[in-house]
Tab-separated table of C-alpha atoms in Angstrom:
chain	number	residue	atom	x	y	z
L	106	UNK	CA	0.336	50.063	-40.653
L	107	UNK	CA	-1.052	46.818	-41.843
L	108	UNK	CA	-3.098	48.133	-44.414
L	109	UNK	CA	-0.038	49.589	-45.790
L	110	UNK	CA	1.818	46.664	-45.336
L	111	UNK	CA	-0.769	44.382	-47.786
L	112	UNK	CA	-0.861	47.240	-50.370
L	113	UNK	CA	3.102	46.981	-50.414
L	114	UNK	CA	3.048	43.059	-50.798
L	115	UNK	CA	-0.184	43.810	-53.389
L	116	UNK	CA	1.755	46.428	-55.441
L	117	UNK	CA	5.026	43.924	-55.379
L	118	UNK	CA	3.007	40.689	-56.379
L	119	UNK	CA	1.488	42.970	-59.067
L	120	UNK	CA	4.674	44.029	-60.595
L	121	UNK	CA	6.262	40.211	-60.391
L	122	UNK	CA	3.727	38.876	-62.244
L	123	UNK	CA	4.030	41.746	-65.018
L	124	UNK	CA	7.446	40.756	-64.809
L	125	UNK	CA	9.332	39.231	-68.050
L	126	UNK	CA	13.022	37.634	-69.445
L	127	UNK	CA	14.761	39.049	-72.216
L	128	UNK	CA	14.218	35.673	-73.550
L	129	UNK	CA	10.114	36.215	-73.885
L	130	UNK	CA	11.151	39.422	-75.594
L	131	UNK	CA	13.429	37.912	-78.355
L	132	UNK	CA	10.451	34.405	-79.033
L	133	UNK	CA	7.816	37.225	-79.421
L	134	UNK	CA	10.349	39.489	-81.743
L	135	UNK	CA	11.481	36.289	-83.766
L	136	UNK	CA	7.892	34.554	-83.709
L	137	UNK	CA	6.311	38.316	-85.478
L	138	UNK	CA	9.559	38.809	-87.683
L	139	UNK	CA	8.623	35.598	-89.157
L	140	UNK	CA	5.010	36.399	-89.607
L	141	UNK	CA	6.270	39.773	-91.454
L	142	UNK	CA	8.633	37.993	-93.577
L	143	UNK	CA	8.322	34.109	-94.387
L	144	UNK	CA	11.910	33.820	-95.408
L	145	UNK	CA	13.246	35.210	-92.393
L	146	UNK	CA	14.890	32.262	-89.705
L	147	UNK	CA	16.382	34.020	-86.310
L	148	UNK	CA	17.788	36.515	-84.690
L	149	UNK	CA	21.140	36.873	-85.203
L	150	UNK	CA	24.323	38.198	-83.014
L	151	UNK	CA	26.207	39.403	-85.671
L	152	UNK	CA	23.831	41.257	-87.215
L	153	UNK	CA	22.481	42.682	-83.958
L	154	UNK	CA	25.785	44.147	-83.452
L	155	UNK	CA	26.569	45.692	-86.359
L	156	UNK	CA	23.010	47.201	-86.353
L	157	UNK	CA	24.043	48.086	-82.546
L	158	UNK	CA	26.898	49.863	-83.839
L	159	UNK	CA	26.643	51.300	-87.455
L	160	UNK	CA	24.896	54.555	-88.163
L	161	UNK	CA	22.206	54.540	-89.997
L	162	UNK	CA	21.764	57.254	-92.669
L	163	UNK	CA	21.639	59.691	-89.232
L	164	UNK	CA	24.199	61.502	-87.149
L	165	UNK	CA	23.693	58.466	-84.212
L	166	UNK	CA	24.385	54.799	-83.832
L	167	UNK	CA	22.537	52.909	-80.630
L	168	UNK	CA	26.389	52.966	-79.463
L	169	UNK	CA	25.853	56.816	-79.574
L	170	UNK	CA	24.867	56.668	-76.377
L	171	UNK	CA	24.746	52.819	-75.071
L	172	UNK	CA	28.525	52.665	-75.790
L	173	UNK	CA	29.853	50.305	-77.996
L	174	UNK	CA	30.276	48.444	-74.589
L	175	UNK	CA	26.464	47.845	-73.690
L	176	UNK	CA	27.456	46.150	-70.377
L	177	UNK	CA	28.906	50.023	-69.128
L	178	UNK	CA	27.258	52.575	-68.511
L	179	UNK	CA	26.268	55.256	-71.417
L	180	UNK	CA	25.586	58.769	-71.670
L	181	UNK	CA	22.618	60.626	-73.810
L	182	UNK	CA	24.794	62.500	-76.404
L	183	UNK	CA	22.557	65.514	-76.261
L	184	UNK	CA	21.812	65.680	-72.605
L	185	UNK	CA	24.526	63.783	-70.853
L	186	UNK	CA	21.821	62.019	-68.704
L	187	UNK	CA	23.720	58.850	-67.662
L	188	UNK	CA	22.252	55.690	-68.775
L	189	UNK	CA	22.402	52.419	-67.323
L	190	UNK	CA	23.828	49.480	-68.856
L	191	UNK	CA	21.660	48.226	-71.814
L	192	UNK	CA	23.140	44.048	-71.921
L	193	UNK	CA	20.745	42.157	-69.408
L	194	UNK	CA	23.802	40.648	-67.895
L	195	UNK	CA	25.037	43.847	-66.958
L	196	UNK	CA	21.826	45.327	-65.687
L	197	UNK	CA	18.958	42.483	-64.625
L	198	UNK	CA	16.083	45.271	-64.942
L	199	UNK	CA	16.739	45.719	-68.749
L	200	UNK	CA	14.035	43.900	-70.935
L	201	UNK	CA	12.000	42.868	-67.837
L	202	UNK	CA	8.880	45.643	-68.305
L	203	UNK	CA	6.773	45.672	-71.730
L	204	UNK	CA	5.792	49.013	-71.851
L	205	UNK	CA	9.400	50.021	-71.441
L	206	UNK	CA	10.968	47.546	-73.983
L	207	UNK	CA	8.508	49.272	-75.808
L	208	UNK	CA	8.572	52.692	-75.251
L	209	UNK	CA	12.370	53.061	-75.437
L	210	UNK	CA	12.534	50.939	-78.601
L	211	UNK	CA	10.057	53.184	-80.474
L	212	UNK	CA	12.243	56.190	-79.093
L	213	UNK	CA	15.388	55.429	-79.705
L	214	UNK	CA	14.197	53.553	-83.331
L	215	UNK	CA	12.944	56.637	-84.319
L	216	UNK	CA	15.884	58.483	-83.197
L	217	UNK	CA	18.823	56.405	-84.713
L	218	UNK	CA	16.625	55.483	-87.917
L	219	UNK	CA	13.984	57.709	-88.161
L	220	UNK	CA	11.902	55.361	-88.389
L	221	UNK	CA	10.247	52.328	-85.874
L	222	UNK	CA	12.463	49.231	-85.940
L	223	UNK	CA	11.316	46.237	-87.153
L	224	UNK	CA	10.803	42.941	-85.054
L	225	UNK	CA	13.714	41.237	-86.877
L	226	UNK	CA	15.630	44.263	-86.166
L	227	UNK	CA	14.556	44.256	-82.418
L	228	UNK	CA	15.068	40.579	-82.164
L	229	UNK	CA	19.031	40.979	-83.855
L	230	UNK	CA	19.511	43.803	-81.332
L	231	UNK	CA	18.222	42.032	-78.296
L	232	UNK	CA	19.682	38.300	-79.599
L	233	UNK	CA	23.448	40.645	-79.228
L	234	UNK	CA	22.551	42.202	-76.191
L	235	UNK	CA	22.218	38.797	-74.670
L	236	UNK	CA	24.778	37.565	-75.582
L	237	UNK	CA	27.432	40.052	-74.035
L	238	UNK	CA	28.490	38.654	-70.143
């Protein structure tokens, strides 16, 4: 029993310190958008929402299946899976995990654009996300 109890507290100070904000997400995306492009300045709302919402020379928009109300829940428009929440404020867990910002960026980039998204594009995106209470 107490061998399993340190491996518990282990595995859960192991995951806390793995642990990020949507903030550290949007300086990394804005810091390497910058890097990639001199002239760009910030993220941006607006343009994070109308990326959010427009389709994009495909048959889906992110609101496809986020909703064009991020802070509801969704619904995969192939598989009907139900989806969480995608604004921060809505659900805490979003944007807290690298490899998961990651994965489902590169997933979902590739479905809506065909393509990966950029960091300034991944930056606007996040930038409106955050901004939705």
């Amino acid at each position: 029993m107490r061998l399993a109890t340190c491996l518990f507290l282990l595995a859960s100070a192991s995951s806390a310190a793995f642990a990020e904000a949507p903030a550290d997400f949007l300086a990394g995306y804005s810091q390497e958008a910058k890097h990639a492009n001199p002239g760009y300045t910030a993220p941006s709302v607006q343009r994070g929402q109308r990326f959010f919402t427009e389709k994009h020379g495909h048959d889906w928009s992110c609101a496809s299946c986020h909703t064009g109300t991020p802070t509801a829940s969704g619904k995969h428009a192939v598989t009907g899976k139900v989806i969480g929440p995608l604004a921060p404020a809505a659900n805490p867990e979003r944007f807290t995990r690298a490899s998961k910002v990651e994965k489902w960026f590169r997933r979902n980039c590739n479905d809506v654009l065909g393509r990966a998204c950029t960091a300034g594009e991944k930056g606007d995106v996040l930038a409106y996300l955050m901004s939705l209470k």
